[in-house]
Amino acid sequence: MPEDLLRCAREARGFMPEDEGDLLFAEAVRRAPHGPLLEVGTWCGKSAVYLGAAVRVAREVGNADAVAFTVDHHRGSEENQPGWEYHDPTLVDAHDGRIDTLPFFRRTITEAGLEDEVVAVVGRAPLVARHWRTPLAMLFIDGGHTDEHVTNDYLGFGRWVMPGGTLVFHDVFEHPEDGGQAPWRCYRRALTSGSWEEIEALGSMRILRRVQGEPGDPT
């Protein structure tokens, strides 16, 4: 990963361990030449820098159409709200008292010089998913961590991953004492569906390859 972008990724606000970020970048480099990358849940843009860096690498070797999309409403997940463990009061908009990570995301992407590589879609994932029709080379799910949100992201966008494309789950914890269980349950659901096979695991990150179905088919 280019040193300037690696530095931006490391310094950006977020919750991505460095080794998992490196793995995300490596998988995105493999997939970016084959079609769009999409992440659900970007927070302040830390993971988007890893994806945008992969897009830049792909473009430098002739894949001019490589691109990464991010989908986020930028109001924070449940655990980011006041009174919860991951609340950060510096991200609250003084005007309306709500979390607003969009300015911080924009600053991260601007400082990284990735405004042409990363396209922000601002909105709630289920609504965006209802209108999404573009086959994906890679899907990264790292949005809300309730069963409802993770499952909606998987069902709404996972169906658009192309054959041979990959589905990346973050914050997958087998044991409750290590973290929330919703991503684990959704990851297991994908594995048992017959549509996916696991190809790599590191920390809380799991990478699955689509082995059955065409874009648009239910997963």
mmCIF file of C-alpha atoms in Angstrom:
data_model
loop_
_atom_site.group_PDB
_atom_site.id
_atom_site.type_symbol
_atom_site.label_atom_id
_atom_site.label_comp_id
_atom_site.label_asym_id
_atom_site.label_seq_id
_atom_site.Cartn_x
_atom_site.Cartn_y
_atom_site.Cartn_z
ATOM 1 C CA MET A 1 0.000 0.000 0.000
ATOM 2 C CA PRO A 2 1.426 3.439 -0.872
ATOM 3 C CA GLU A 3 3.019 4.957 2.206
ATOM 4 C CA ASP A 4 1.058 8.212 2.050
ATOM 5 C CA LEU A 5 -2.261 6.372 1.915
ATOM 6 C CA LEU A 6 -1.218 3.914 4.583
ATOM 7 C CA ARG A 7 -0.437 6.834 6.857
ATOM 8 C CA CYS A 8 -3.841 8.387 6.152
ATOM 9 C CA ALA A 9 -5.578 5.098 6.910
ATOM 10 C CA ARG A 10 -3.691 4.616 10.151
ATOM 11 C CA GLU A 11 -4.409 8.172 11.340
ATOM 12 C CA ALA A 12 -8.109 8.256 10.416
ATOM 13 C CA ARG A 13 -10.716 7.783 13.138
ATOM 14 C CA GLY A 14 -12.129 4.296 13.215
ATOM 15 C CA PHE A 15 -12.035 0.826 14.680
ATOM 16 C CA MET A 16 -10.069 -1.183 12.082
ATOM 17 C CA PRO A 17 -7.018 -3.026 13.483
ATOM 18 C CA GLU A 18 -3.957 -2.496 11.322
ATOM 19 C CA ASP A 19 -3.569 -6.140 10.270
ATOM 20 C CA GLU A 20 -7.232 -6.374 9.292
ATOM 21 C CA GLY A 21 -6.925 -3.133 7.338
ATOM 22 C CA ASP A 22 -3.952 -4.588 5.476
ATOM 23 C CA LEU A 23 -6.000 -7.687 4.632
ATOM 24 C CA LEU A 24 -8.930 -5.560 3.456
ATOM 25 C CA PHE A 25 -6.590 -3.626 1.171
ATOM 26 C CA ALA A 26 -5.026 -6.815 -0.217
ATOM 27 C CA GLU A 27 -8.410 -8.352 -1.005
ATOM 28 C CA ALA A 28 -9.625 -5.094 -2.558
ATOM 29 C CA VAL A 29 -6.513 -5.017 -4.789
ATOM 30 C CA ARG A 30 -7.376 -8.508 -6.015
ATOM 31 C CA ARG A 31 -10.987 -7.638 -6.728
ATOM 32 C CA ALA A 32 -10.879 -4.006 -7.959
ATOM 33 C CA PRO A 33 -9.908 -4.918 -11.558
ATOM 34 C CA HIS A 34 -13.075 -7.026 -11.872
ATOM 35 C CA GLY A 35 -15.763 -4.539 -10.870
ATOM 36 C CA PRO A 36 -16.923 -2.053 -8.240
ATOM 37 C CA LEU A 37 -16.147 -2.400 -4.556
ATOM 38 C CA LEU A 38 -18.856 -1.512 -2.041
ATOM 39 C CA GLU A 39 -18.656 -1.026 1.693
ATOM 40 C CA VAL A 40 -21.631 -0.672 3.994
ATOM 41 C CA GLY A 41 -20.644 1.438 6.987
ATOM 42 C CA THR A 42 -17.689 3.784 6.634
ATOM 43 C CA TRP A 43 -17.864 5.936 9.816
ATOM 44 C CA CYS A 44 -15.150 8.581 9.303
ATOM 45 C CA GLY A 45 -13.608 6.952 6.239
ATOM 46 C CA LYS A 46 -10.815 4.804 7.673
ATOM 47 C CA SER A 47 -11.779 1.639 5.780
ATOM 48 C CA ALA A 48 -12.627 3.702 2.702
ATOM 49 C CA VAL A 49 -8.980 4.752 2.473
ATOM 50 C CA TYR A 50 -7.933 1.108 2.238
ATOM 51 C CA LEU A 51 -10.491 0.525 -0.511
ATOM 52 C CA GLY A 52 -9.644 3.749 -2.326
ATOM 53 C CA ALA A 53 -5.947 2.869 -2.244
ATOM 54 C CA ALA A 54 -6.774 -0.448 -3.918
ATOM 55 C CA VAL A 55 -8.747 1.392 -6.592
ATOM 56 C CA ARG A 56 -5.775 3.656 -7.231
ATOM 57 C CA VAL A 57 -3.498 0.626 -7.628
ATOM 58 C CA ALA A 58 -5.959 -0.918 -10.097
ATOM 59 C CA ARG A 59 -6.168 2.269 -12.143
ATOM 60 C CA GLU A 60 -2.397 2.595 -12.283
ATOM 61 C CA VAL A 61 -2.182 -0.764 -14.054
ATOM 62 C CA GLY A 62 -4.856 0.103 -16.602
ATOM 63 C CA ASN A 63 -8.218 -0.589 -14.940
ATOM 64 C CA ALA A 64 -9.679 2.859 -15.520
ATOM 65 C CA ASP A 65 -13.186 1.931 -14.356
ATOM 66 C CA ALA A 66 -12.128 0.708 -10.910
ATOM 67 C CA VAL A 67 -14.144 2.419 -8.172
ATOM 68 C CA ALA A 68 -15.197 2.049 -4.546
ATOM 69 C CA PHE A 69 -18.619 3.023 -3.206
ATOM 70 C CA THR A 70 -19.454 3.617 0.451
ATOM 71 C CA VAL A 71 -22.968 3.543 1.889
ATOM 72 C CA ASP A 72 -23.597 5.221 5.240
ATOM 73 C CA HIS A 73 -26.223 7.534 6.736
ATOM 74 C CA HIS A 74 -23.414 9.054 8.848
ATOM 75 C CA ARG A 75 -25.561 9.249 11.980
ATOM 76 C CA GLY A 76 -23.733 6.445 13.772
ATOM 77 C CA SER A 77 -24.796 2.970 14.848
ATOM 78 C CA GLU A 78 -26.465 2.038 18.141
ATOM 79 C CA GLU A 79 -23.162 1.765 19.993
ATOM 80 C CA ASN A 80 -22.160 5.298 18.908
ATOM 81 C CA GLN A 81 -25.124 7.067 20.475
ATOM 82 C CA PRO A 82 -24.950 9.038 23.767
ATOM 83 C CA GLY A 83 -24.619 6.757 26.763
ATOM 84 C CA TRP A 84 -23.157 3.866 24.782
ATOM 85 C CA GLU A 85 -19.634 2.485 24.824
ATOM 86 C CA TYR A 86 -18.380 3.963 21.551
ATOM 87 C CA HIS A 87 -19.948 7.408 21.776
ATOM 88 C CA ASP A 88 -17.605 10.222 20.715
ATOM 89 C CA PRO A 89 -19.015 13.645 21.663
ATOM 90 C CA THR A 90 -16.645 15.397 19.244
ATOM 91 C CA LEU A 91 -18.673 13.908 16.378
ATOM 92 C CA VAL A 92 -21.938 15.489 17.510
ATOM 93 C CA ASP A 93 -23.328 18.307 15.360
ATOM 94 C CA ALA A 94 -23.817 21.253 17.702
ATOM 95 C CA HIS A 95 -26.732 22.474 15.576
ATOM 96 C CA ASP A 96 -29.039 19.496 16.066
ATOM 97 C CA GLY A 97 -27.289 17.405 18.725
ATOM 98 C CA ARG A 98 -26.961 14.334 16.482
ATOM 99 C CA ILE A 99 -23.950 12.313 15.413
ATOM 100 C CA ASP A 100 -22.715 13.496 12.015
ATOM 101 C CA THR A 101 -19.612 11.771 10.659
ATOM 102 C CA LEU A 102 -20.017 13.022 7.088
ATOM 103 C CA PRO A 103 -17.717 16.070 7.479
ATOM 104 C CA PHE A 104 -15.051 13.858 9.049
ATOM 105 C CA PHE A 105 -15.420 11.284 6.274
ATOM 106 C CA ARG A 106 -15.067 13.992 3.640
ATOM 107 C CA ARG A 107 -11.981 15.367 5.348
ATOM 108 C CA THR A 108 -10.395 11.912 5.505
ATOM 109 C CA ILE A 109 -10.983 11.225 1.818
ATOM 110 C CA THR A 110 -9.864 14.719 0.789
ATOM 111 C CA GLU A 111 -6.654 14.520 2.792
ATOM 112 C CA ALA A 112 -5.955 11.110 1.257
ATOM 113 C CA GLY A 113 -6.513 12.514 -2.243
ATOM 114 C CA LEU A 114 -9.096 9.812 -3.010
ATOM 115 C CA GLU A 115 -12.112 11.870 -4.044
ATOM 116 C CA ASP A 116 -12.013 10.370 -7.540
ATOM 117 C CA GLU A 117 -11.600 6.803 -6.288
ATOM 118 C CA VAL A 118 -14.212 6.746 -3.495
ATOM 119 C CA VAL A 119 -17.866 7.632 -4.109
ATOM 120 C CA ALA A 120 -19.999 8.339 -1.034
ATOM 121 C CA VAL A 121 -23.641 7.286 -1.071
ATOM 122 C CA VAL A 122 -25.316 9.024 1.863
ATOM 123 C CA GLY A 123 -28.425 7.209 2.999
ATOM 124 C CA ARG A 124 -29.759 4.255 4.918
ATOM 125 C CA ALA A 125 -28.504 0.963 3.538
ATOM 126 C CA PRO A 126 -31.890 -0.797 3.156
ATOM 127 C CA LEU A 127 -33.224 2.047 1.013
ATOM 128 C CA VAL A 128 -30.081 2.162 -1.124
ATOM 129 C CA ALA A 129 -30.113 -1.628 -1.477
ATOM 130 C CA ARG A 130 -33.673 -1.610 -2.829
ATOM 131 C CA HIS A 131 -32.445 0.430 -5.786
ATOM 132 C CA TRP A 132 -28.997 -1.141 -6.248
ATOM 133 C CA ARG A 133 -28.558 -3.150 -9.474
ATOM 134 C CA THR A 134 -24.808 -3.058 -10.197
ATOM 135 C CA PRO A 135 -22.830 -6.333 -9.936
ATOM 136 C CA LEU A 136 -20.087 -6.101 -7.322
ATOM 137 C CA ALA A 137 -16.595 -7.531 -7.299
ATOM 138 C CA MET A 138 -16.390 -7.159 -3.510
ATOM 139 C CA LEU A 139 -18.800 -6.291 -0.704
ATOM 140 C CA PHE A 140 -17.535 -5.218 2.719
ATOM 141 C CA ILE A 141 -20.161 -5.319 5.487
ATOM 142 C CA ASP A 142 -19.274 -3.174 8.492
ATOM 143 C CA GLY A 143 -22.382 -1.128 9.274
ATOM 144 C CA GLY A 144 -24.888 -1.579 12.093
ATOM 145 C CA HIS A 145 -24.133 -4.572 14.307
ATOM 146 C CA THR A 146 -27.632 -5.720 15.222
ATOM 147 C CA ASP A 147 -29.117 -8.828 13.618
ATOM 148 C CA GLU A 148 -31.565 -6.654 11.702
ATOM 149 C CA HIS A 149 -28.913 -4.390 10.208
ATOM 150 C CA VAL A 150 -26.297 -7.006 9.381
ATOM 151 C CA THR A 151 -28.899 -9.298 7.831
ATOM 152 C CA ASN A 152 -30.402 -6.459 5.788
ATOM 153 C CA ASP A 153 -26.955 -5.562 4.456
ATOM 154 C CA TYR A 154 -26.214 -9.173 3.572
ATOM 155 C CA LEU A 155 -29.546 -9.813 1.857
ATOM 156 C CA GLY A 156 -29.771 -6.399 0.212
ATOM 157 C CA PHE A 157 -26.283 -6.159 -1.251
ATOM 158 C CA GLY A 158 -24.866 -9.693 -1.054
ATOM 159 C CA ARG A 159 -27.118 -10.784 -3.888
ATOM 160 C CA TRP A 160 -25.256 -8.401 -6.219
ATOM 161 C CA VAL A 161 -21.826 -9.944 -5.679
ATOM 162 C CA MET A 162 -20.726 -11.555 -8.944
ATOM 163 C CA PRO A 163 -19.594 -15.190 -9.228
ATOM 164 C CA GLY A 164 -16.060 -15.371 -7.899
ATOM 165 C CA GLY A 165 -16.558 -12.072 -6.084
ATOM 166 C CA THR A 166 -15.998 -11.765 -2.377
ATOM 167 C CA LEU A 167 -18.022 -10.893 0.689
ATOM 168 C CA VAL A 168 -16.058 -9.508 3.629
ATOM 169 C CA PHE A 169 -17.545 -9.437 7.122
ATOM 170 C CA HIS A 170 -16.010 -7.363 9.914
ATOM 171 C CA ASP A 171 -16.417 -7.733 13.683
ATOM 172 C CA VAL A 172 -17.142 -11.457 13.505
ATOM 173 C CA PHE A 173 -16.767 -12.903 17.002
ATOM 174 C CA GLU A 174 -17.553 -16.512 17.754
ATOM 175 C CA HIS A 175 -17.633 -16.026 21.525
ATOM 176 C CA PRO A 176 -19.961 -13.487 23.191
ATOM 177 C CA GLU A 177 -17.245 -12.338 25.581
ATOM 178 C CA ASP A 178 -15.245 -11.075 22.580
ATOM 179 C CA GLY A 179 -17.967 -9.006 20.942
ATOM 180 C CA GLY A 180 -21.487 -8.821 19.546
ATOM 181 C CA GLN A 181 -22.905 -11.924 17.910
ATOM 182 C CA ALA A 182 -24.967 -10.542 15.019
ATOM 183 C CA PRO A 183 -22.105 -10.489 12.459
ATOM 184 C CA TRP A 184 -21.141 -14.015 13.554
ATOM 185 C CA ARG A 185 -24.665 -15.300 13.006
ATOM 186 C CA CYS A 186 -24.923 -13.643 9.592
ATOM 187 C CA TYR A 187 -21.501 -14.972 8.572
ATOM 188 C CA ARG A 188 -22.605 -18.494 9.567
ATOM 189 C CA ARG A 189 -25.846 -18.037 7.644
ATOM 190 C CA ALA A 190 -23.882 -17.147 4.518
ATOM 191 C CA LEU A 191 -21.575 -20.139 4.920
ATOM 192 C CA THR A 192 -24.442 -22.597 5.304
ATOM 193 C CA SER A 193 -26.385 -21.157 2.364
ATOM 194 C CA GLY A 194 -24.233 -22.981 -0.186
ATOM 195 C CA SER A 195 -23.601 -19.737 -2.068
ATOM 196 C CA TRP A 196 -20.297 -18.922 -0.363
ATOM 197 C CA GLU A 197 -17.044 -20.536 0.697
ATOM 198 C CA GLU A 198 -14.585 -19.108 3.194
ATOM 199 C CA ILE A 199 -11.195 -18.252 1.729
ATOM 200 C CA GLU A 200 -9.493 -16.281 4.492
ATOM 201 C CA ALA A 201 -9.870 -15.258 8.134
ATOM 202 C CA LEU A 202 -7.881 -12.869 10.295
ATOM 203 C CA GLY A 203 -8.894 -11.487 13.674
ATOM 204 C CA SER A 204 -12.557 -10.504 13.349
ATOM 205 C CA MET A 205 -12.468 -10.400 9.544
ATOM 206 C CA ARG A 206 -13.869 -13.191 7.356
ATOM 207 C CA ILE A 207 -13.624 -13.327 3.557
ATOM 208 C CA LEU A 208 -16.051 -15.480 1.575
ATOM 209 C CA ARG A 209 -16.095 -16.156 -2.179
ATOM 210 C CA ARG A 210 -19.349 -16.514 -4.095
ATOM 211 C CA VAL A 211 -19.472 -19.988 -5.611
ATOM 212 C CA GLN A 212 -23.134 -20.212 -6.605
ATOM 213 C CA GLY A 213 -25.661 -17.856 -8.161
ATOM 214 C CA GLU A 214 -25.634 -14.852 -10.465
ATOM 215 C CA PRO A 215 -25.891 -11.137 -9.587
ATOM 216 C CA GLY A 216 -29.426 -10.443 -8.471
ATOM 217 C CA ASP A 217 -30.113 -13.992 -7.257
ATOM 218 C CA PRO A 218 -30.984 -14.318 -3.582
ATOM 219 C CA THR A 219 -28.045 -15.361 -1.416
#
